[in-house]
Amino acid sequence: EAQVTQNPRYLITVTGKKLTVTCSQNMNHEYMSWYRQDPGLGLRQIYYSMNVEVTDKGDVPEGYKVSRKEKRNFPLILESPSPNQTSLYFCASSPTGGFYTFGSGTRLTVV
Amino acid sequence: GIQVEQSPPDLILQEGANSTLRCNFSDSVNNLQWFHQNPWGQLINLFYIPSGTKQNGRLSATTVATERYSLLYISSSQTTDSGVYFCAVAGGTSYGKLTFGQGTILTVHP
């Protein structure tokens, strides 16, 4: 089944403890992106990648890192999480930057 | 960057009614998509429609790129249509950089 898989689905962590949210797609898509969704602020793009080793900042990249070493994987790294990074995170992929498929989301709480 | 404005912000319908959701954008786009976020939080891509008209069952969408708006039509609404509908666009050279509108919250009552 064609899909975007994020893990974990839910995560509670403490301030400053490094974490990685994984994202994998099995559709050989070129484009991948990360978004965060917050009440009242909607969905905002964190980073996106147009191909292996090609990434660019979205609207809210501060406090996040990404890497694209393989086409199928696009992990989101929080080196030192803070409570203001508590959010619902989505990974998405697209063959050409057009039709995007989204993962099921990761609900992160930083205490 | 591109501004995206959706209307109405909230919509309450009885099952079987029709509705039209609107998305206005501030600049020319090369990418426009409509999404449905269901009550469980999942984002489902409904249409990729930077221009023209498409139909999928009870849903259809039209984008008039020259006038910078898109419409999503829902006919014979069902309770499962409830959720939030988002329009997202990208323009210029930022083909993969989607900007989302604030969404329309649709509630369909039985």
Coordinates of N, CA and C in Angstrom, one line a residue:
Chain A
E1 N 0.8 -1.2 0.0 CA 0.0 0.0 0.0 C 0.9 1.2 0.0
A2 N 0.6 2.2 -0.9 CA 1.3 3.4 -1.0 C 1.0 4.3 0.2
Q3 N 2.0 4.7 1.0 CA 1.8 5.5 2.1 C 3.0 6.2 2.6
V4 N 2.7 7.2 3.5 CA 3.7 7.9 4.2 C 3.6 7.5 5.7
T5 N 4.7 7.0 6.3 CA 4.6 6.5 7.6 C 5.5 7.3 8.5
Q6 N 4.8 7.8 9.6 CA 5.5 8.6 10.6 C 5.6 7.8 11.9
N7 N 6.7 8.0 12.6 CA 6.8 7.4 13.9 C 7.6 8.3 14.9
P8 N 7.2 8.4 16.2 CA 6.0 7.7 16.7 C 4.7 8.5 16.4
R9 N 3.6 8.0 16.8 CA 2.3 8.7 16.6 C 2.1 9.7 17.8
Y10 N 2.6 9.3 18.9 CA 2.4 10.1 20.1 C 3.8 10.1 20.9
L11 N 4.2 11.3 21.4 CA 5.4 11.3 22.1 C 5.4 12.4 23.2
I12 N 5.7 12.1 24.4 CA 5.8 13.0 25.5 C 7.3 13.0 25.9
T13 N 7.9 14.2 25.9 CA 9.3 14.2 26.2 C 9.6 15.4 27.1
V14 N 10.8 15.5 27.6 CA 11.2 16.6 28.5 C 12.1 17.6 27.8
T15 N 12.0 18.9 28.2 CA 12.8 19.9 27.6 C 14.3 19.6 27.5
G16 N 14.8 19.8 26.3 CA 16.3 19.6 26.1 C 16.7 18.2 25.7
K17 N 15.8 17.2 25.8 CA 16.2 15.8 25.4 C 16.0 15.6 23.9
K18 N 17.1 15.4 23.2 CA 17.0 15.3 21.7 C 16.1 14.2 21.3
L19 N 15.4 14.5 20.2 CA 14.5 13.4 19.7 C 14.4 13.5 18.2
T20 N 14.0 12.4 17.6 CA 13.9 12.3 16.1 C 12.5 11.7 15.8
V21 N 11.8 12.4 14.9 CA 10.6 11.8 14.4 C 10.9 11.3 13.0
T22 N 10.6 10.1 12.8 CA 10.9 9.5 11.5 C 9.8 9.6 10.5
C23 N 10.1 9.7 9.2 CA 9.1 9.7 8.1 C 9.7 8.9 7.0
S24 N 8.9 8.0 6.5 CA 9.3 7.2 5.4 C 8.1 7.1 4.4
Q25 N 8.5 7.1 3.1 CA 7.5 6.9 2.0 C 8.0 5.8 1.1
N26 N 7.0 5.0 0.6 CA 7.3 3.9 -0.3 C 6.9 4.1 -1.7
M27 N 6.8 5.4 -2.1 CA 6.3 5.7 -3.5 C 7.3 6.3 -4.4
N28 N 8.6 6.3 -3.9 CA 9.7 6.8 -4.7 C 9.5 8.3 -5.1
H29 N 8.9 9.0 -4.1 CA 8.6 10.4 -4.4 C 9.8 11.3 -4.2
E30 N 9.9 12.3 -5.1 CA 11.1 13.2 -5.0 C 10.9 14.2 -3.9
Y31 N 9.7 14.8 -3.7 CA 9.5 15.9 -2.7 C 9.0 15.3 -1.4
M32 N 9.6 15.8 -0.3 CA 9.1 15.5 1.1 C 9.1 16.8 1.9
S33 N 8.2 16.9 2.8 CA 8.0 18.1 3.6 C 7.6 17.8 5.1
W34 N 7.9 18.7 6.0 CA 7.4 18.6 7.3 C 6.6 19.9 7.6
Y35 N 5.5 19.6 8.3 CA 4.6 20.7 8.8 C 4.3 20.6 10.2
R36 N 4.0 21.7 10.9 CA 3.4 21.6 12.2 C 2.1 22.3 12.2
Q37 N 1.2 21.8 13.0 CA -0.2 22.4 13.1 C -0.5 22.8 14.5
D38 N -0.8 24.0 14.7 CA -1.1 24.6 16.0 C -2.4 25.3 16.0
P39 N -3.2 25.2 17.1 CA -4.5 25.9 17.1 C -4.3 27.4 16.9
G40 N -5.1 28.0 16.0 CA -5.1 29.4 15.7 C -4.0 29.8 14.7
L41 N -3.0 28.9 14.5 CA -1.9 29.2 13.5 C -2.0 28.4 12.3
G42 N -2.8 27.3 12.3 CA -2.9 26.5 11.1 C -1.7 25.6 10.9
L43 N -1.5 25.2 9.6 CA -0.4 24.4 9.2 C 0.7 25.2 8.6
R44 N 1.9 25.1 9.2 CA 3.0 25.8 8.7 C 4.2 24.9 8.3
Q45 N 4.8 25.2 7.2 CA 5.9 24.3 6.8 C 7.2 24.6 7.5
I46 N 7.8 23.5 7.9 CA 9.1 23.6 8.7 C 10.3 23.5 7.7
Y47 N 10.4 22.4 7.0 CA 11.4 22.2 6.0 C 10.8 21.4 4.9
Y48 N 11.4 21.5 3.7 CA 11.1 20.6 2.6 C 12.3 20.2 1.9
S49 N 12.1 19.1 1.1 CA 13.3 18.5 0.4 C 12.8 18.2 -1.1
M50 N 13.6 18.6 -2.0 CA 13.2 18.3 -3.4 C 13.9 17.1 -4.0
N51 N 14.9 16.6 -3.2 CA 15.5 15.3 -3.7 C 16.6 15.0 -2.6
V52 N 17.3 13.9 -2.8 CA 18.3 13.5 -1.9 C 19.3 14.6 -1.7
E53 N 19.7 14.9 -0.5 CA 20.7 15.9 -0.2 C 20.3 17.3 -0.6
V54 N 19.0 17.6 -0.9 CA 18.5 18.9 -1.3 C 17.4 19.3 -0.4
T55 N 17.7 20.2 0.6 CA 16.6 20.6 1.5 C 16.6 22.1 1.6
D56 N 15.4 22.7 2.0 CA 15.3 24.1 2.1 C 14.4 24.4 3.3
K57 N 14.6 25.6 3.8 CA 13.7 26.0 5.0 C 12.3 26.4 4.5
G58 N 11.4 26.1 5.4 CA 10.0 26.5 5.2 C 9.8 27.8 6.0
D59 N 8.7 27.9 6.6 CA 8.3 29.2 7.3 C 8.8 29.2 8.8
V60 N 8.9 28.0 9.4 CA 9.2 28.0 10.8 C 10.3 27.0 11.1
P61 N 11.6 27.2 10.5 CA 12.6 26.1 10.7 C 13.4 26.2 12.0
E62 N 13.2 27.3 12.8 CA 14.0 27.4 14.0 C 13.8 26.3 15.0
G63 N 14.9 25.7 15.4 CA 14.8 24.7 16.4 C 14.7 23.3 15.8
Y64 N 14.7 23.2 14.5 CA 14.6 21.9 13.8 C 15.7 21.6 12.9
K65 N 16.0 20.4 12.7 CA 17.0 19.9 11.6 C 16.3 18.8 10.8
V66 N 16.8 18.7 9.6 CA 16.3 17.6 8.7 C 17.5 17.1 8.0
S67 N 17.4 15.9 7.4 CA 18.4 15.3 6.5 C 17.6 14.5 5.5
R68 N 18.2 14.4 4.3 CA 17.6 13.5 3.3 C 18.8 12.7 2.6
K69 N 19.2 11.7 3.3 CA 20.3 10.9 2.8 C 19.8 9.8 1.9
E70 N 18.5 9.4 2.0 CA 17.9 8.4 1.1 C 16.6 9.0 0.6
K71 N 16.2 8.6 -0.6 CA 15.0 9.2 -1.1 C 13.8 8.9 -0.2
R72 N 13.7 7.7 0.4 CA 12.5 7.3 1.1 C 12.3 7.9 2.5
N73 N 13.4 8.4 3.1 CA 13.4 8.8 4.5 C 13.7 10.3 4.6
F74 N 12.9 11.0 5.5 CA 13.1 12.4 5.8 C 12.9 12.6 7.3
P75 N 13.8 12.3 8.1 CA 13.6 12.5 9.6 C 13.6 14.0 10.0
L76 N 12.9 14.2 11.0 CA 12.8 15.6 11.7 C 13.5 15.5 13.0
I77 N 14.5 16.3 13.2 CA 15.3 16.2 14.5 C 15.1 17.5 15.3
L78 N 14.8 17.3 16.6 CA 14.8 18.4 17.5 C 15.9 18.2 18.5
E79 N 16.9 19.0 18.3 CA 18.2 18.8 19.1 C 18.0 19.1 20.6
S80 N 17.2 20.2 20.8 CA 16.9 20.6 22.2 C 15.5 21.1 22.3
P81 N 14.5 20.1 22.4 CA 13.1 20.5 22.4 C 12.8 21.5 23.5
S82 N 11.8 22.3 23.2 CA 11.3 23.3 24.2 C 9.8 23.2 24.1
P83 N 9.1 23.6 25.2 CA 7.6 23.5 25.3 C 6.9 24.2 24.1
N84 N 7.5 25.2 23.5 CA 6.8 25.9 22.3 C 6.9 25.0 21.1
Q85 N 7.6 23.9 21.1 CA 7.5 22.9 20.0 C 6.5 21.8 20.2
T86 N 5.7 21.9 21.3 CA 4.6 21.1 21.4 C 3.6 21.3 20.3
S87 N 3.3 20.3 19.5 CA 2.5 20.5 18.3 C 2.1 19.2 17.7
L88 N 1.3 19.3 16.7 CA 1.0 18.1 15.8 C 1.8 18.3 14.6
Y89 N 2.6 17.3 14.3 CA 3.5 17.3 13.2 C 3.1 16.3 12.1
F90 N 3.2 16.8 10.8 CA 2.9 16.0 9.7 C 4.0 16.0 8.7
C91 N 4.3 14.8 8.2 CA 5.2 14.6 7.1 C 4.4 14.4 5.8
A92 N 4.9 14.8 4.7 CA 4.2 14.7 3.4 C 5.1 14.4 2.3
S93 N 4.7 13.7 1.2 CA 5.5 13.5 0.1 C 4.7 13.6 -1.2
S94 N 5.5 13.9 -2.3 CA 4.9 14.2 -3.6 C 5.8 13.8 -4.7
P95 N 5.3 13.2 -5.8 CA 6.2 12.8 -6.8 C 6.9 14.0 -7.5
T96 N 6.2 15.1 -7.6 CA 6.8 16.3 -8.4 C 6.6 17.6 -7.7
G97 N 6.1 17.6 -6.4 CA 5.8 18.8 -5.7 C 4.4 19.2 -5.9
G98 N 3.6 18.4 -6.6 CA 2.2 18.7 -6.8 C 1.3 18.0 -5.8
F99 N 0.8 16.9 -6.2 CA -0.2 16.1 -5.3 C 0.6 15.5 -4.1
Y100 N 0.3 16.1 -2.9 CA 1.0 15.6 -1.7 C 0.1 14.6 -1.0
T101 N 0.8 13.6 -0.5 CA 0.2 12.6 0.4 C 0.8 12.8 1.8
F102 N -0.1 12.9 2.8 CA 0.3 13.2 4.2 C 0.3 11.9 5.0
G103 N 1.3 11.9 6.0 CA 1.3 10.9 7.0 C 0.2 11.1 8.0
S104 N 0.1 10.2 9.0 CA -1.0 10.3 10.0 C -0.8 11.2 11.1
G105 N 0.4 11.8 11.2 CA 0.7 12.8 12.2 C 1.4 12.3 13.4
T106 N 2.2 13.1 14.1 CA 2.8 12.8 15.3 C 2.5 13.9 16.3
R107 N 1.8 13.5 17.4 CA 1.5 14.5 18.4 C 2.6 14.5 19.4
L108 N 3.3 15.7 19.5 CA 4.5 15.8 20.4 C 4.1 16.8 21.5
T109 N 4.4 16.3 22.7 CA 4.3 17.2 23.9 C 5.6 17.3 24.6
V110 N 6.1 18.5 24.8 CA 7.4 18.8 25.4 C 7.1 19.5 26.8
V111 N 7.5 18.8 27.9 CA 7.2 19.3 29.2 C 8.4 19.9 29.9
Chain B
G1 N 5.4 36.5 1.1 CA 4.8 35.2 0.6 C 3.4 35.3 0.2
I2 N 2.9 34.3 -0.4 CA 1.5 34.2 -0.8 C 0.6 34.2 0.4
Q3 N -0.5 35.0 0.4 CA -1.5 34.9 1.4 C -2.7 34.1 0.9
V4 N -3.3 33.3 1.8 CA -4.4 32.4 1.5 C -5.5 32.7 2.5
E5 N -6.7 33.0 1.9 CA -7.8 33.3 2.8 C -9.0 32.4 2.4
Q6 N -9.5 31.7 3.4 CA -10.6 30.8 3.1 C -11.9 31.3 3.8
S7 N -13.0 31.0 3.1 CA -14.3 31.4 3.7 C -15.4 30.4 3.3
P8 N -16.4 30.2 4.1 CA -16.5 30.8 5.5 C -15.6 30.1 6.5
P9 N -15.4 30.7 7.6 CA -14.6 30.0 8.6 C -15.3 28.8 9.3
D10 N -16.6 28.9 9.4 CA -17.4 27.8 9.9 C -18.7 27.6 9.1
L11 N -19.1 26.3 9.0 CA -20.3 26.0 8.2 C -21.0 24.9 8.8
I12 N -22.3 25.1 9.1 CA -23.1 24.0 9.7 C -24.2 23.6 8.7
L13 N -24.3 22.3 8.4 CA -25.3 21.9 7.4 C -26.1 20.7 8.0
Q14 N -27.3 20.5 7.4 CA -28.0 19.3 7.6 C -27.6 18.3 6.5
E15 N -27.6 17.0 6.8 CA -27.3 16.0 5.9 C -28.1 16.2 4.6
G16 N -27.5 16.1 3.5 CA -28.2 16.2 2.2 C -28.0 17.6 1.6
A17 N -27.6 18.6 2.3 CA -27.5 19.9 1.8 C -26.2 20.0 0.9
N18 N -26.2 21.0 0.1 CA -25.0 21.3 -0.7 C -24.2 22.5 -0.1
S19 N -23.0 22.6 -0.4 CA -22.2 23.8 0.1 C -21.0 24.1 -0.9
T20 N -20.6 25.4 -0.7 CA -19.5 25.9 -1.5 C -18.5 26.5 -0.6
L21 N -17.2 26.1 -0.7 CA -16.1 26.7 0.1 C -15.2 27.4 -0.8
R22 N -14.7 28.6 -0.3 CA -13.9 29.4 -1.2 C -12.5 29.6 -0.7
C23 N -11.6 29.7 -1.6 CA -10.2 30.0 -1.3 C -9.7 31.1 -2.2
N24 N -9.3 32.2 -1.6 CA -8.7 33.3 -2.3 C -7.2 33.3 -2.0
F25 N -6.4 33.6 -3.1 CA -5.0 33.7 -2.9 C -4.4 35.0 -3.5
S26 N -3.3 35.4 -3.0 CA -2.9 36.8 -3.3 C -1.9 36.9 -4.5
D27 N -1.5 35.8 -5.1 CA -0.5 35.9 -6.2 C -0.7 34.7 -7.1
S28 N -0.1 34.7 -8.2 CA -0.2 33.5 -9.1 C 0.4 32.3 -8.5
V29 N -0.2 31.2 -8.8 CA 0.2 29.9 -8.2 C 0.5 28.9 -9.2
N30 N 1.4 27.9 -8.9 CA 1.6 26.8 -9.8 C 1.2 25.5 -9.1
N31 N 0.6 25.6 -7.9 CA 0.2 24.5 -7.2 C -1.0 24.9 -6.3
L32 N -2.1 24.2 -6.3 CA -3.2 24.4 -5.4 C -3.8 23.1 -5.1
Q33 N -4.0 22.9 -3.8 CA -4.6 21.6 -3.4 C -5.7 21.9 -2.3
W34 N -6.7 21.0 -2.3 CA -7.7 21.0 -1.3 C -7.5 19.7 -0.4
F35 N -7.6 19.9 0.9 CA -7.4 18.8 1.8 C -8.6 18.8 2.8
H36 N -8.9 17.6 3.2 CA -9.9 17.4 4.3 C -9.2 16.8 5.5
Q37 N -9.4 17.5 6.7 CA -8.8 16.9 7.9 C -10.0 16.3 8.7
N38 N -10.0 15.0 8.9 CA -11.1 14.4 9.5 C -11.0 14.6 11.1
P39 N -12.1 14.2 11.8 CA -12.1 14.4 13.2 C -10.9 13.7 13.9
W40 N -10.3 12.7 13.3 CA -9.2 12.0 13.9 C -7.8 12.6 13.6
G41 N -7.9 13.7 12.8 CA -6.7 14.5 12.6 C -6.0 14.2 11.2
Q42 N -6.5 13.1 10.5 CA -5.8 12.8 9.3 C -6.1 13.8 8.2
L43 N -5.1 14.1 7.4 CA -5.2 15.0 6.3 C -5.3 14.2 5.0
I44 N -6.4 14.4 4.3 CA -6.6 13.6 3.1 C -6.6 14.6 1.9
N45 N -5.8 14.3 0.9 CA -5.8 15.2 -0.3 C -7.0 14.9 -1.1
L46 N -7.8 16.0 -1.4 CA -9.0 15.8 -2.2 C -8.7 16.1 -3.7
F47 N -8.1 17.2 -3.9 CA -7.8 17.6 -5.3 C -6.5 18.4 -5.4
Y48 N -5.8 18.1 -6.5 CA -4.7 18.9 -7.0 C -5.2 19.7 -8.2
I49 N -5.4 21.0 -8.0 CA -6.1 21.7 -9.0 C -5.6 23.2 -9.2
P50 N -4.4 23.4 -9.8 CA -3.9 24.7 -10.0 C -4.7 25.5 -11.0
S51 N -5.5 24.8 -11.8 CA -6.4 25.5 -12.7 C -7.4 24.5 -13.2
G52 N -8.6 25.0 -13.7 CA -9.6 24.2 -14.3 C -10.5 23.6 -13.3
T53 N -11.2 22.5 -13.7 CA -12.3 21.9 -12.9 C -12.1 20.4 -12.8
K54 N -12.3 19.9 -11.6 CA -12.2 18.4 -11.5 C -13.4 18.0 -10.6
Q55 N -13.8 16.7 -10.8 CA -14.9 16.1 -10.0 C -14.5 14.8 -9.5
N56 N -14.9 14.5 -8.3 CA -14.6 13.2 -7.7 C -15.9 12.8 -6.8
G57 N -16.8 12.1 -7.4 CA -18.0 11.7 -6.7 C -18.8 12.9 -6.4
R58 N -19.1 13.1 -5.1 CA -19.9 14.3 -4.6 C -19.1 15.5 -4.5
L59 N -17.9 15.5 -4.7 CA -17.0 16.6 -4.6 C -16.5 17.1 -5.9
S60 N -16.5 18.4 -6.1 CA -15.8 19.0 -7.3 C -15.1 20.3 -6.9
A61 N -14.2 20.7 -7.7 CA -13.4 21.9 -7.4 C -13.2 22.6 -8.7
T62 N -13.1 23.9 -8.6 CA -12.8 24.8 -9.7 C -11.8 25.8 -9.3
T63 N -10.8 26.0 -10.1 CA -9.8 27.1 -9.8 C -9.8 28.0 -11.0
V64 N -10.0 29.3 -10.7 CA -9.9 30.3 -11.7 C -8.6 31.1 -11.4
A65 N -7.5 30.6 -12.0 CA -6.2 31.1 -11.7 C -6.0 32.6 -12.0
T66 N -6.6 33.1 -13.1 CA -6.5 34.5 -13.4 C -7.2 35.4 -12.4
E67 N -8.2 34.9 -11.7 CA -8.9 35.7 -10.8 C -8.5 35.3 -9.3
R68 N -7.6 34.4 -9.2 CA -7.0 34.0 -7.9 C -8.0 33.5 -6.9
Y69 N -8.8 32.6 -7.3 CA -9.6 31.9 -6.3 C -9.9 30.5 -6.8
S70 N -10.3 29.7 -5.8 CA -10.7 28.3 -6.0 C -11.9 28.0 -5.2
L71 N -12.8 27.2 -5.7 CA -14.0 26.8 -5.0 C -14.1 25.3 -4.9
L72 N -14.5 24.9 -3.7 CA -14.8 23.4 -3.5 C -16.3 23.2 -3.2
Y73 N -16.9 22.4 -4.1 CA -18.3 22.1 -3.9 C -18.5 20.7 -3.3
I74 N -19.4 20.7 -2.3 CA -19.8 19.4 -1.7 C -21.3 19.3 -1.9
S75 N -21.7 18.2 -2.6 CA -23.1 18.0 -2.8 C -23.6 16.9 -2.0
S76 N -24.9 16.9 -1.6 CA -25.5 15.9 -0.8 C -24.7 15.5 0.4
S77 N -24.4 16.5 1.2 CA -23.4 16.3 2.3 C -23.8 15.1 3.2
Q78 N -22.8 14.5 3.8 CA -23.0 13.4 4.7 C -22.3 13.7 6.0
T79 N -22.6 13.0 7.1 CA -22.0 13.3 8.4 C -20.5 13.1 8.3
T80 N -20.1 12.1 7.4 CA -18.7 11.8 7.3 C -17.9 12.9 6.6
D81 N -18.6 13.9 6.0 CA -17.9 15.0 5.4 C -17.5 16.0 6.5
S82 N -17.9 15.9 7.7 CA -17.5 16.8 8.8 C -16.0 16.8 8.9
G83 N -15.5 18.0 9.4 CA -14.1 18.1 9.6 C -13.6 19.5 9.1
V84 N -12.4 19.7 8.9 CA -11.8 20.9 8.4 C -11.3 20.8 7.0
Y85 N -11.6 21.8 6.2 CA -11.2 21.8 4.8 C -10.2 22.8 4.6
F86 N -9.0 22.4 4.1 CA -7.9 23.4 3.9 C -7.6 23.5 2.4
C87 N -7.3 24.7 2.0 CA -6.7 25.0 0.7 C -5.3 25.3 1.0
A88 N -4.4 24.8 0.1 CA -3.0 25.1 0.2 C -2.4 25.4 -1.2
V89 N -1.5 26.4 -1.3 CA -1.0 26.9 -2.5 C 0.5 27.0 -2.5
A90 N 1.1 27.0 -3.7 CA 2.5 27.4 -3.8 C 2.6 28.2 -5.1
G91 N 3.5 29.1 -5.1 CA 3.7 30.0 -6.3 C 5.1 30.3 -6.6
G92 N 5.3 30.9 -7.7 CA 6.6 31.3 -8.2 C 7.5 30.1 -8.4
T93 N 8.8 30.2 -7.8 CA 9.7 29.1 -7.9 C 9.6 28.1 -6.7
S94 N 8.7 28.5 -5.8 CA 8.5 27.6 -4.6 C 7.5 26.6 -4.8
Y95 N 7.8 25.7 -5.7 CA 6.8 24.7 -6.2 C 6.4 23.8 -5.0
G96 N 7.3 23.4 -4.2 CA 7.0 22.4 -3.1 C 6.7 23.1 -1.8
K97 N 6.7 24.4 -1.7 CA 6.5 25.1 -0.5 C 5.1 25.5 -0.3
L98 N 4.2 24.7 0.2 CA 2.8 24.9 0.3 C 2.5 25.9 1.5
T99 N 1.7 26.9 1.2 CA 1.1 27.7 2.2 C -0.4 27.4 2.4
F100 N -0.8 27.1 3.6 CA -2.1 26.7 3.9 C -3.0 27.9 4.3
G101 N -4.3 27.8 4.0 CA -5.2 28.7 4.5 C -5.6 28.3 5.9
Q102 N -6.4 29.1 6.6 CA -6.8 28.8 8.0 C -7.9 27.7 8.1
G103 N -8.5 27.4 7.0 CA -9.5 26.3 7.0 C -10.9 26.7 7.2
T104 N -11.8 25.8 6.7 CA -13.2 26.0 6.9 C -13.7 24.8 7.8
I105 N -14.3 25.0 8.9 CA -14.8 23.9 9.8 C -16.2 23.6 9.4
L106 N -16.4 22.4 8.8 CA -17.7 21.9 8.4 C -18.3 20.9 9.4
T107 N -19.5 21.2 9.8 CA -20.2 20.3 10.6 C -21.5 19.9 9.9
V108 N -21.7 18.6 9.7 CA -22.9 18.1 9.0 C -23.7 17.3 10.1
H109 N -24.9 17.7 10.3 CA -25.8 17.1 11.3 C -26.7 16.1 10.6
P110 N -27.0 14.9 11.2 CA -27.9 13.9 10.6 C -29.3 14.5 10.6

